[in-house]
Amino acid sequence: MTRSPSVFARRGPAVLELRIHGIKNTPPGEMLGVAPGDVRADQADENGGFYVATVDPVDPDDPATPPTVIRREGYSWGMLARYGGGAWVAIGQFFVQLAWLLILPFGLCNTAYWTRRIPDQARTGEWHAGRGAASLRVFALGLTLLYVCALASVSLDLIGTQCLARPSLCPALPGWVTAFFDAPGFDHRGIRVAVLSLVPIAGVLLLFFVSHQARTRYEAGIFGTVAKIRAASDLSGVAAGQPAAPRRPLATDGFWGITRVKLPSELIHVAAAFFLVSLVIGWDGVFGSCAPAGLDLPPACLDPATTPLLSKWWLTLAAALAVGGLVVVVALVVRQSDTTVAGRTERALEGVAPSDRDERRHALIRAKLRRREGVAGWMLLVATAVYLAVAVSVAVPDAAVDHHPPSFLGLVIAPSIILGVLLAIALSALGWRRGVPRWLSVIVVAVGGVSLLVAVVSTPRDLHLAPLTAAAYGLAALCAVLLAVLVIFWPVGRRRSFAYQGWHGTGPGVIMLLSLGAAMLLSTLLVLGTQCALASTGSTPVCPLSPGGLTTPVAYRNFGGTVPVLAVLLALFVLVVALLRIRTTPRLTTPETVGGRALREPLRTYRDGRVPQVKTAGKLDFRMLRARRSAALFHRGEPLLGVLAGLLAFGVVVAIALPQPLRPALLDLALPALGLITVIAVVTIAENALTTKERPIGVMWDLMCFLPRAGHPFGPPCYAERVIPELRDRIVAWLEADIADGAGGVEDRRTAEQRADDELRALTTRQRRKVVVSAHSLGAVLAVSTIFTLGADTVDGLKNVGLLTYGTQLRAYFGRFFPELFGPAALGTLPSRGPSLWKADPWLRQVIEDHRTDGSGGRDPDLREKPTLRELLTQPDGQVAWINLWRRTDYLGFPDASFKDNEIDRGADEFGPPLYLVKVATHPGYQASSQYMSALRDLMQRL
């Protein structure tokens, strides 16, 4: 989306005010302060782009009216994060929406990738991932296989083995299904298993198709702009004579252009699904005749004289190939970690002339990607062949199996094993940022996991624990305690620094536990919801657990039985916190507000570390103070998410550690509730499919998709990969318009080196044209990311770019969850502690700490090759061209530098514009405040 600079005449507005909306997805008209019909697209499509007003925004007497020297544009990106699967018919849209909901854990997995410790990057065209990348991608593979087990439990176990063998168990099973499998040739167990094994394969292919289609359609239109960033950055570095020193991740040439999980990763996940389905149906085919109960293996199954392993050697061999295939797939996932690839490329460049290194490096990368695609393609072909061999072998009639209707043996313990591996990786991830040695965490987790597996397998049905079983459980518990001690106490002397990171430095593990919990919850709803639906009679769903009824793998039953208990515990915990905090009305600190209306006198410091309470006040005062209290309650979301992650981890442990189902009475209460949740989810998805293209829980998508896909290949595409290049292109085009105009106004007449030189000069040399990037909430994250791409090759600062943010979470949340991307070392601000659950002011310790600290951050003269955001925006006279507006009534707005008055942070009105009724201002509405235009004018003066 390149705009010819000659479009902008020398005469006219000198300042471009570029507004970027936040998580609310504010429409262009509202963003620009005009009616919805008074805007027109100016380089935009149906998903987003730049918009301008066709009329004057407001009347000239309004303080928010921009001066005539300003050109105001709005950038809309909301639909980029919500775009669905295309113009499908209603039934197709339903399955697409369902697939997007199932992809939610994959998006969380991608988020966990960026909470790791991300190293600085060299200008090599490749990505150095750092510790945990390989383990996280194995975790991502496990999430896919967990869904395979859930879909197989529905198709192979519930329908294929139980319902078709005993139709009386499933009165709600559609008649056409029964009639199809009662037809000649399909009326024995083997062929049913072979045919229904296609269902989990089809489910994975649906996830692959939805994700791949959205990614390819979406990324097809952004490659040009991404390439421009890389080319301009490379050329500007050459023109400026800058060495290829390590950069901050956001300033790396290819941060928004390197696809870290591509088609090879997608094909490997599909191949793993084929291998797993081959294994479970092969296992069932081998041992189904000697284990009619379908629960465990009798000794006769392993007796060398009678074991079916030898009598069905061809099926045993195929199943063994499936096991080997899964091992190879895991090895490929580990081997394709970014750090390993980058290291091999650099070694291959030893001895190559410096002038030829870039060309040689790109050739090596392309060859490596082709090899990866070839290996992944062959692996998928092998997996398909193994699956067909197993399916054909199982489809052959076997009288010993067909005369018995056992449960599906292949799924008895498979979900528990996959859950155990995923839980082990997530728990070990708690120590990635905190410095727990890799070898030590691997030993502890491996010993604990093997001990738990031995304990579960050796526990008899009557739950009478033998000494060996009790010792195995005890060793597993000891390893869990030891891991907790390592995570908490290992980093001696560094614990204070972890106070300024998300969840005290355990962010990767917490996010991965949330991802695992979400995946297991969705899988459980699918399995147990199907059980309820199949067993229903009439219009009322029932979930009978009487002996002889439908059964499901024990992992889903136990997790489903704990979910209502965990939900009640979480609800009670939230209720206790809320009740403790709404009993009183605290008077929280507020920033100075110039010209503010009805703002109470701010408190400079807390008295003796305590928050004073309000006893008496007027009605307007109480409305404002209660809004502050409500916002402070919302601020406690981070520790509550930590509690939720812990509860989900406990639920997974229960699902794994109990070899027998929970008491039927508890399950009788839990399953109807889960069935109701499933019905509500299905109805919501169906309504969404009929009325809109938006993906489910669009707000979650905004938060998960702003960073590139790097963990799970089926994750949703990153909208910032289009947003950042477009914003950068627009800013550069505005600033170099006057410069390019002197070259005839035709960009193509300039060589690449001339364009790079003009761009660098437009950014670092004072001139008439300026840009003020005005960003709200999550839009500020996009704005900061854009500025880092602008300043990737300069240590002298950006002389013509200013930043105006409001309602942001840069310091309070993003800087703590992603320290290497938005932390204090990147922004040049003071670090921030996390919120407290129990104190009247969740930010009490940070407020006191800020007031005791001189300044609000600054430059590090030893790191001039890696300038901070503050340094990039610092002008020659020492003023910082960055102003942030915030207020205590904002449930998502915080200071970006310090709670103490400073040159960056300012207060905004806590009451809205004077309308007929007085309205408390919260997260939206900053642009309508008088402080907004005052800040805009101040930024123009600083520039």
PDB file of N, CA and C in Angstrom, residues 9 63 128 154 197 286 288 307 371 451 571-572 629 662 695 778 785 912:
ATOM      1  N   ALA A   9       1.098  17.938  -1.271  1.00  0.00           N
ATOM      2  CA  ALA A   9       1.680  19.193  -1.751  1.00  0.00           C
ATOM      3  C   ALA A   9       2.530  19.817  -0.664  1.00  0.00           C
ATOM      4  N   PRO A  63     -12.643  22.497  22.416  1.00  0.00           N
ATOM      5  CA  PRO A  63     -11.187  22.394  22.628  1.00  0.00           C
ATOM      6  C   PRO A  63     -10.560  21.222  21.890  1.00  0.00           C
ATOM      7  N   HIS A 128      16.818 -16.233  16.339  1.00  0.00           N
ATOM      8  CA  HIS A 128      17.368 -16.956  17.477  1.00  0.00           C
ATOM      9  C   HIS A 128      16.305 -16.959  18.580  1.00  0.00           C
ATOM     10  N   VAL A 154     -14.980 -39.770  20.684  1.00  0.00           N
ATOM     11  CA  VAL A 154     -16.362 -39.620  20.239  1.00  0.00           C
ATOM     12  C   VAL A 154     -16.691 -40.618  19.136  1.00  0.00           C
ATOM     13  N   SER A 197     -12.474 -44.047  12.040  1.00  0.00           N
ATOM     14  CA  SER A 197     -11.169 -43.458  12.337  1.00  0.00           C
ATOM     15  C   SER A 197     -10.875 -42.259  11.444  1.00  0.00           C
ATOM     16  N   VAL A 286      -4.970 -55.292  17.988  1.00  0.00           N
ATOM     17  CA  VAL A 286      -4.114 -56.376  18.465  1.00  0.00           C
ATOM     18  C   VAL A 286      -4.681 -57.014  19.728  1.00  0.00           C
ATOM     19  N   GLY A 288      -7.742 -56.338  21.250  1.00  0.00           N
ATOM     20  CA  GLY A 288      -9.184 -56.333  21.480  1.00  0.00           C
ATOM     21  C   GLY A 288      -9.761 -57.707  21.744  1.00  0.00           C
ATOM     22  N   THR A 307      -0.095 -64.593  23.445  1.00  0.00           N
ATOM     23  CA  THR A 307      -0.188 -63.177  23.111  1.00  0.00           C
ATOM     24  C   THR A 307      -0.529 -62.955  21.637  1.00  0.00           C
ATOM     25  N   ARG A 371      14.181 -28.074   1.984  1.00  0.00           N
ATOM     26  CA  ARG A 371      14.445 -29.388   2.580  1.00  0.00           C
ATOM     27  C   ARG A 371      13.413 -29.710   3.651  1.00  0.00           C
ATOM     28  N   SER A 451       7.110 -41.839  37.666  1.00  0.00           N
ATOM     29  CA  SER A 451       6.565 -42.362  38.920  1.00  0.00           C
ATOM     30  C   SER A 451       5.047 -42.317  38.916  1.00  0.00           C
ATOM     31  N   ALA A 571     -15.048 -18.977  41.688  1.00  0.00           N
ATOM     32  CA  ALA A 571     -16.104 -17.986  41.912  1.00  0.00           C
ATOM     33  C   ALA A 571     -16.104 -17.514  43.370  1.00  0.00           C
ATOM     34  N   LEU A 572     -15.932 -18.438  44.308  1.00  0.00           N
ATOM     35  CA  LEU A 572     -15.887 -18.049  45.722  1.00  0.00           C
ATOM     36  C   LEU A 572     -14.670 -17.173  46.001  1.00  0.00           C
ATOM     37  N   ARG A 629     -12.717   2.576  42.300  1.00  0.00           N
ATOM     38  CA  ARG A 629     -12.696   1.290  43.004  1.00  0.00           C
ATOM     39  C   ARG A 629     -13.038   0.142  42.052  1.00  0.00           C
ATOM     40  N   LEU A 662     -14.155 -40.764  39.259  1.00  0.00           N
ATOM     41  CA  LEU A 662     -14.654 -40.214  40.511  1.00  0.00           C
ATOM     42  C   LEU A 662     -15.975 -40.869  40.873  1.00  0.00           C
ATOM     43  N   ARG A 695     -14.746 -13.913  14.598  1.00  0.00           N
ATOM     44  CA  ARG A 695     -14.378 -15.110  15.314  1.00  0.00           C
ATOM     45  C   ARG A 695     -14.937 -15.035  16.729  1.00  0.00           C
ATOM     46  N   LEU A 778      -4.585  -0.966  23.204  1.00  0.00           N
ATOM     47  CA  LEU A 778      -3.731  -1.895  22.470  1.00  0.00           C
ATOM     48  C   LEU A 778      -3.116  -1.245  21.240  1.00  0.00           C
ATOM     49  N   SER A 785       5.606  -0.595  18.458  1.00  0.00           N
ATOM     50  CA  SER A 785       6.264  -1.544  17.555  1.00  0.00           C
ATOM     51  C   SER A 785       6.653  -0.866  16.250  1.00  0.00           C
ATOM     52  N   GLY A 912     -16.787  12.728  31.972  1.00  0.00           N
ATOM     53  CA  GLY A 912     -16.847  12.884  30.537  1.00  0.00           C
ATOM     54  C   GLY A 912     -17.206  14.294  30.122  1.00  0.00           C
TER      55      GLY A 912
END
